[in-house]
Coordinates of C-alpha atoms and ligand atoms in Angstrom, one line a residue:
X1 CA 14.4 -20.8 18.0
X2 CA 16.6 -19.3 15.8
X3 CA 14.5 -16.8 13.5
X4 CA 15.7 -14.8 10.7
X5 CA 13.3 -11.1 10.0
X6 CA 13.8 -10.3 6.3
X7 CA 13.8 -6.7 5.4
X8 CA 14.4 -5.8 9.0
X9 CA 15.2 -2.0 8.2
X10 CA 11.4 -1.2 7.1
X11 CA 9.0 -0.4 8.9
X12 CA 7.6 -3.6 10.6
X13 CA 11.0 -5.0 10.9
X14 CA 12.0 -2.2 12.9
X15 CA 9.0 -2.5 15.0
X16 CA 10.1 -6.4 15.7
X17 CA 13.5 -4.9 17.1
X18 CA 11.9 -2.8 19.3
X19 CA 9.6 -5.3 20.7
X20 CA 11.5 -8.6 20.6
X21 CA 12.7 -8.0 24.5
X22 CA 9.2 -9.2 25.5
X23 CA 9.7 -12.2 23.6
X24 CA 13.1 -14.3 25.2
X25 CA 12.7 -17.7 23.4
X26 CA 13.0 -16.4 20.0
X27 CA 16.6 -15.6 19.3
X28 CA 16.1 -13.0 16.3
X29 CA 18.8 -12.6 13.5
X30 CA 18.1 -9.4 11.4
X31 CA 18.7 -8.9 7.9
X32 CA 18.1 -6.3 4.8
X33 CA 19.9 -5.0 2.0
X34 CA 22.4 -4.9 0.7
X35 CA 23.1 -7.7 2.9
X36 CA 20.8 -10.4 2.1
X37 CA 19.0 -9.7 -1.1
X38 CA 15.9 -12.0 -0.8
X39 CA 15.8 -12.2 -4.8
X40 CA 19.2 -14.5 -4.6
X41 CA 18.7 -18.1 -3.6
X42 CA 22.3 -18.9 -2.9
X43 CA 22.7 -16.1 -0.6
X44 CA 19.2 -16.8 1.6
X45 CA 20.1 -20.7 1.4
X46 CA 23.9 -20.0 2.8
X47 CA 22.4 -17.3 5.2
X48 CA 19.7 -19.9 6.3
X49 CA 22.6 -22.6 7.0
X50 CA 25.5 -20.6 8.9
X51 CA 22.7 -19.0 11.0
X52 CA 21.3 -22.2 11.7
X53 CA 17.7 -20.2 10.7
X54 CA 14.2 -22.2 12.0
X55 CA 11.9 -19.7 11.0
X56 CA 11.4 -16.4 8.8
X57 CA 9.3 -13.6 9.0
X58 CA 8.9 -12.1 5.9
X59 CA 9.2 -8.2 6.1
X60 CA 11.3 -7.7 3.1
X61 CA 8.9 -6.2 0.1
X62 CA 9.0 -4.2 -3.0
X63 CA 5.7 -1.7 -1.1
X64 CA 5.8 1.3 -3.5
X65 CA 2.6 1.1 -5.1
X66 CA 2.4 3.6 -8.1
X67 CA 6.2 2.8 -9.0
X68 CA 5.2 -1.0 -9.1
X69 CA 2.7 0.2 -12.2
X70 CA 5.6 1.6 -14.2
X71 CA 8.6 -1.3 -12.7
X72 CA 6.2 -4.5 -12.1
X73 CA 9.5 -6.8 -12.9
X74 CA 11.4 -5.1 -10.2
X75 CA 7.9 -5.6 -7.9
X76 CA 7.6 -9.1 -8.9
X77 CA 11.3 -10.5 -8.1
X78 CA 10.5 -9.2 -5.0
X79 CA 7.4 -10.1 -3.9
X80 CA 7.0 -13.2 -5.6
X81 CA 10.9 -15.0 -6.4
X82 CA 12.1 -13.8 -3.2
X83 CA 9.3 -15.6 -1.4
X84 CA 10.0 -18.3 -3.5
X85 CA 13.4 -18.3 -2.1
X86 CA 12.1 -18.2 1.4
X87 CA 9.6 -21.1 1.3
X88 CA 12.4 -23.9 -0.5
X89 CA 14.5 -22.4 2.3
X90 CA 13.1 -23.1 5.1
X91 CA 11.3 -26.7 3.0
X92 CA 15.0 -27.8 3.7
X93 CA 15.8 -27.3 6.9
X94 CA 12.1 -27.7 8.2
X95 CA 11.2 -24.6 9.2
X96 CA 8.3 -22.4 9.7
X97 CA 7.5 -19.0 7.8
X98 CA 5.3 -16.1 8.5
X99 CA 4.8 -13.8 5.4
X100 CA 3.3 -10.8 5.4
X101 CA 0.6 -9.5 2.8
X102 CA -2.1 -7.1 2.3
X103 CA -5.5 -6.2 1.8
X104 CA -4.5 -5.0 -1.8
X105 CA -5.0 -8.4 -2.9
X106 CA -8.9 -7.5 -2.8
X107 CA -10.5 -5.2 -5.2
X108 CA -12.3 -3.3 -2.9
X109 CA -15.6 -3.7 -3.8
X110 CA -17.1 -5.5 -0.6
X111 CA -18.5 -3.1 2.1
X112 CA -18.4 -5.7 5.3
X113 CA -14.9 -6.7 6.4
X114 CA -12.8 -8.9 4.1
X115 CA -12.1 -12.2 5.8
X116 CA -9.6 -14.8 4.5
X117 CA -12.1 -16.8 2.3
X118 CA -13.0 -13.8 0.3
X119 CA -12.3 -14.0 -3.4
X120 CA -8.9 -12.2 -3.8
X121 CA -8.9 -9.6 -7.0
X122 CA -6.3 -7.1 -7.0
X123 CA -6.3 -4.0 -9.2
X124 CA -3.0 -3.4 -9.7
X125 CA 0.2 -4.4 -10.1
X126 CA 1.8 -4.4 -6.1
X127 CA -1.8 -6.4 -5.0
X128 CA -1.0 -9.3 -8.3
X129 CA 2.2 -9.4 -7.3
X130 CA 1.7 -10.0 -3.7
X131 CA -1.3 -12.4 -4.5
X132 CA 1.6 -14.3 -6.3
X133 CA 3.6 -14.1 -3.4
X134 CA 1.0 -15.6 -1.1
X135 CA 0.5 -18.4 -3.4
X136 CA 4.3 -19.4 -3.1
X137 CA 3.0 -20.2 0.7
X138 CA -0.1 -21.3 0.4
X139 CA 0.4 -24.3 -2.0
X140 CA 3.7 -25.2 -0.7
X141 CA 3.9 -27.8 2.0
X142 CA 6.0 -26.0 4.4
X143 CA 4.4 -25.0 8.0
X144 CA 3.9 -21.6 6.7
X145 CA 1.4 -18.4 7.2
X146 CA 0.3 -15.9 5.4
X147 CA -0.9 -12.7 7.4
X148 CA -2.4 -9.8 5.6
X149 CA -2.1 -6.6 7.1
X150 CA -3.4 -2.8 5.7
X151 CA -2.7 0.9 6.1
X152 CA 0.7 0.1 8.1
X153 CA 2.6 2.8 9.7
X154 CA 5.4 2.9 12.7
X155 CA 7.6 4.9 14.1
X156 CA 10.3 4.2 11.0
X157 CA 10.4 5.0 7.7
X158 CA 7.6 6.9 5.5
X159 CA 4.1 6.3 6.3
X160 CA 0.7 8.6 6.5
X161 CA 1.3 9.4 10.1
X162 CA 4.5 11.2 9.8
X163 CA 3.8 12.7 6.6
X164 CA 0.3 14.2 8.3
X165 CA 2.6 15.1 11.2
X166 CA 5.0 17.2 8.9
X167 CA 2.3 18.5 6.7
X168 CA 0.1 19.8 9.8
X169 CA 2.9 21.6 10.6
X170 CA 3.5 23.6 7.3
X171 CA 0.5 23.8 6.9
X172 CA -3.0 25.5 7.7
X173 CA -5.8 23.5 5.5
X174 CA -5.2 20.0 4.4
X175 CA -7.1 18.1 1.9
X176 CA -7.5 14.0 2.5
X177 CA -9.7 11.6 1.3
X178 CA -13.3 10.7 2.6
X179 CA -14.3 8.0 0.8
X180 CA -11.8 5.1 1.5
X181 CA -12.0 3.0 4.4
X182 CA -9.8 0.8 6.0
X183 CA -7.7 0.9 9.6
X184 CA -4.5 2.4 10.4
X185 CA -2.6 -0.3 12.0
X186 CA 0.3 -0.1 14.1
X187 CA 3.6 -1.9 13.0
X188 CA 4.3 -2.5 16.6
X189 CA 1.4 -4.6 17.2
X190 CA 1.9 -6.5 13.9
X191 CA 5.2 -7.0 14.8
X192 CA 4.5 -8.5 18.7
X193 CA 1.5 -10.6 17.3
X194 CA 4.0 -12.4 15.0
X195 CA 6.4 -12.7 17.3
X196 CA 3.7 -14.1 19.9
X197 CA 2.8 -16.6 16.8
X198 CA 6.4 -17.8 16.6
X199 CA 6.8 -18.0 20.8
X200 CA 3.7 -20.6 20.6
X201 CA 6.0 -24.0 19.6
X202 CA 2.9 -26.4 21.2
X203 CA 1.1 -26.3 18.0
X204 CA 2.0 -26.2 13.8
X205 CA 1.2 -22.2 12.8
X206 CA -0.6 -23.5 10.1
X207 CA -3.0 -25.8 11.6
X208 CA -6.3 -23.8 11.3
X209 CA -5.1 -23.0 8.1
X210 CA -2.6 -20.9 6.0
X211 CA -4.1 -17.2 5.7
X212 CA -4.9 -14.7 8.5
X213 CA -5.8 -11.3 8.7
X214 CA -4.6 -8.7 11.0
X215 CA -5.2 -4.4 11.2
X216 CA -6.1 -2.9 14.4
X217 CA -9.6 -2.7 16.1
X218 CA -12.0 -0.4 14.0
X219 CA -12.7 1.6 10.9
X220 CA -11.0 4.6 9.4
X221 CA -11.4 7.0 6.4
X222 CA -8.0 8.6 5.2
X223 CA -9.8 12.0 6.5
X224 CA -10.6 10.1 10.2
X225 CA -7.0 9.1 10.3
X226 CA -5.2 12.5 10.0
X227 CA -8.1 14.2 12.0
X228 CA -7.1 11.9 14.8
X229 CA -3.2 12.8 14.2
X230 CA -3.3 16.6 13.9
X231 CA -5.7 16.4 17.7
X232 CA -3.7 14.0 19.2
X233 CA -0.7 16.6 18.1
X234 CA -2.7 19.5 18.9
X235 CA -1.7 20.7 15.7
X236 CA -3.5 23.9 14.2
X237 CA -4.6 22.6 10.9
X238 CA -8.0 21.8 9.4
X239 CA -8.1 18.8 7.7
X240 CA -11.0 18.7 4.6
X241 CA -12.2 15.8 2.9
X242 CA -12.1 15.1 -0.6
X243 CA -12.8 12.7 -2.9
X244 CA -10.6 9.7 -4.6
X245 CA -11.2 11.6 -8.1
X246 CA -9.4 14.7 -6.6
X247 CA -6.5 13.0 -5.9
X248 CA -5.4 10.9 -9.1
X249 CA -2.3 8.5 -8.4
X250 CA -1.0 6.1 -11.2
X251 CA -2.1 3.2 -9.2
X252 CA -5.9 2.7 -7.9
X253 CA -6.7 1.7 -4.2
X254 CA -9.0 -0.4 -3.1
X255 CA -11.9 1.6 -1.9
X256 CA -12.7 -0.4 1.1
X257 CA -9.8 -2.2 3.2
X258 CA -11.2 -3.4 6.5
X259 CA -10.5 -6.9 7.3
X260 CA -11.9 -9.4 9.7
X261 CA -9.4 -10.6 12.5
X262 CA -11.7 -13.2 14.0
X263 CA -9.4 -16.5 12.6
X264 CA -6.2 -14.7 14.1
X265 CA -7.3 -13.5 17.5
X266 CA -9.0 -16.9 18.1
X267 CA -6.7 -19.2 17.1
X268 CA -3.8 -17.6 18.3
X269 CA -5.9 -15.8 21.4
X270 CA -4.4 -12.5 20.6
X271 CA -5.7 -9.2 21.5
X272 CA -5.7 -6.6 19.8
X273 CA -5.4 -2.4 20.4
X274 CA -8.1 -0.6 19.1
X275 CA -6.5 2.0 16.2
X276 CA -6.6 5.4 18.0
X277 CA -5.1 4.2 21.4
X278 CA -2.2 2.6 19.1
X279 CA -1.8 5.7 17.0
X280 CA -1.3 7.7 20.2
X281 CA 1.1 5.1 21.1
X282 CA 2.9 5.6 18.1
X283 CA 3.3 9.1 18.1
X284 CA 3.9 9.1 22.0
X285 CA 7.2 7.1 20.4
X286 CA 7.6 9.5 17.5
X287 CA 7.6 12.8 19.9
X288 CA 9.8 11.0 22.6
Ligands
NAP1 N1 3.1 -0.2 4.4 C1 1.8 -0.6 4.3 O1 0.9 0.3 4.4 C2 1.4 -2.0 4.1 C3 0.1 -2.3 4.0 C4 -0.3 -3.7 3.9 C5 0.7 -4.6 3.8 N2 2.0 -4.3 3.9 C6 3.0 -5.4 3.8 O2 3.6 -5.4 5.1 C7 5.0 -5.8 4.9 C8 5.9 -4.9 5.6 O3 5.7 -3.6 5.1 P1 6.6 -2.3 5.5 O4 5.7 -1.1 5.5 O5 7.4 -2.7 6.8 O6 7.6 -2.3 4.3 P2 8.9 -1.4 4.1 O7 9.0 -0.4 5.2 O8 8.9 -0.9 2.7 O9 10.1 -2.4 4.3 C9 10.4 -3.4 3.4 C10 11.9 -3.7 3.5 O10 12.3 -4.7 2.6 C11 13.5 -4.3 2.0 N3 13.6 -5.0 0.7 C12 13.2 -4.6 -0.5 N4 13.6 -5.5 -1.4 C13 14.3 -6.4 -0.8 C14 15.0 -7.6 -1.2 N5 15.1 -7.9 -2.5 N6 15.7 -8.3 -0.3 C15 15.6 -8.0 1.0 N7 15.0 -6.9 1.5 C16 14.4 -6.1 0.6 C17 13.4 -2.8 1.9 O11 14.6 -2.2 1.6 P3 14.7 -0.9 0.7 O12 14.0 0.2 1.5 O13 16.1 -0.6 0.6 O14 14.0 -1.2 -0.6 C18 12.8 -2.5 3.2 O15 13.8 -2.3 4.2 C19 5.2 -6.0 3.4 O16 5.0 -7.3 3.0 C20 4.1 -5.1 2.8 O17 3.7 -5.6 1.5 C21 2.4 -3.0 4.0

């Protein structure tokens, strides 16, 4: 199967790269920009055609969260058009489509893990977008999935763990917040659970319906997460927790991110890494 990874120079389509070796029936044709621009139709139907593309994973996103406050019709030709583009795509040539979303399209406010039924309310303006994103998918008729993932970080790119990994270095004390909880979730196993999904051909990905969830195993405050990478580092830094109203940013987070994997690991009968043993991993690769 011929399958094309939007956005492939981020952080989870780097990750695919890495892993797609384990995964021989799936013939993987990368793209980003300034090559394929999601947000032009032309371009992603001629790209689909001379590729002779049968399936997308959807990695291509606008993800900067406060600038999305202050740019939300950059945000939005992303994250919603550009799917758009994707799903009458792959309607045409039959194809399947796994897009990736996040837990920002919940407000939060829910203190058991999220699971795909829950009523979505995003607080700002990445989670609307993306909501309208997921909604391109869901109410099309296309055999197409919609996985929401949260607190993503990889060997590639900016994320918490390298930024915790260069700050523990400069410095001695570190503040980080206590009071949001979610789980730090490797790209790598994001990207070998889709790729697993799209191996599968036996049945439609959409047959037990067209939302999932996936993180790692467990539960995480900001402050957990970069007292486990300083340790695993062996880093000399103390890390202190404050609290969200200490560290204003121009977009709000959801408070509490944790989401319920059940649907995903049953239906596809995946496994999946509990989130210290993948952040080791991860920083295993980073070191290396
Ligand atoms: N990062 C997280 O913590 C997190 C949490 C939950 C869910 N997610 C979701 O997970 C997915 C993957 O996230 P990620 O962290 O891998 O994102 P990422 O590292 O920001 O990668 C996104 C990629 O998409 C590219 N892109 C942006 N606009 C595009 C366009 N119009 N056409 C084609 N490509 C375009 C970006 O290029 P440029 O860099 O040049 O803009 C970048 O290479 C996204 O859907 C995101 O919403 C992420």
């Amino acid at each position: 199967m011929n399958v094309l990874v939007t956005g492939a120079n981020g952080q989870l389509g780097s990750e695919i790269k890495d892993c797609q070796h384990q995964f021989k029936a799936l013939n993987l044709v990368y793209a980003d920009l300034p090559d394929l621009d999601i947000c032009n139709e032309d371009a992603v139907n001629t790209f689909v055609t001379i590729n002779g593309i049968e399936a997308v994973i959807n990695c291509a996103a606008y993800t900067a969260v406060d600038k999305a406050e202050e740019d939300a019709e950059t945000a939005k030709k992303v994250n919603v058009e550009g799917v758009f583009n994707l799903v009458k795509a792959m309607e045409n040539v039959n194809g399947k489509l796994i897009h990736i979303s996040t837990d920002y399209v919940f407000d939060g406010k829910k203190s058991i893990p999220y699971n795909e039924e829950d009523t979505v309310r995003p607080i700002g303006v990445y989670g609307n977008t993306k909501r309208e994103g997921e909604l391109a998918v869901i109410n099309s008729s296309l055999e197409g999935i919609v996985i929401r993932t949260t607190w993503l970080y990889s060997a590639y790119g900016n994320n918490f763990v390298k930024t915790m990994m260069r700050l523990g270095k400069e410095n001695k004390k570190l503040n980080v917040l206590f009071d949001q909880t979610g789980t730090p979730t490797f790209a790598g196993d994001l990207a070998s659970a889709c790729l697993a999904i799209l191996s599968n051909e036996q049945n439609r990905i959409d047959k037990a319906g067209k939302v999932y969830h996936f993180s790692n195993e467990g539960v995480a405050s900001w402050y957990d997460f970069a007292t486990a990478v300083m340790k695993i580092n062996k880093l000399d830094c103390e890390v202190l927790p404050i609290e969200t109203k200490d560290y204003p940013t121009l977009a709000q987070r959801p408070h509490y991110s944790v989401l319920n994997k059940t649907k995903l690991k049953k239906n596809f009968e995946i496994t999946i890494p509990y989130w210290r043993d993948s952040l080791e991993k991860c920083i295993q690769k980073l070191n290396s």
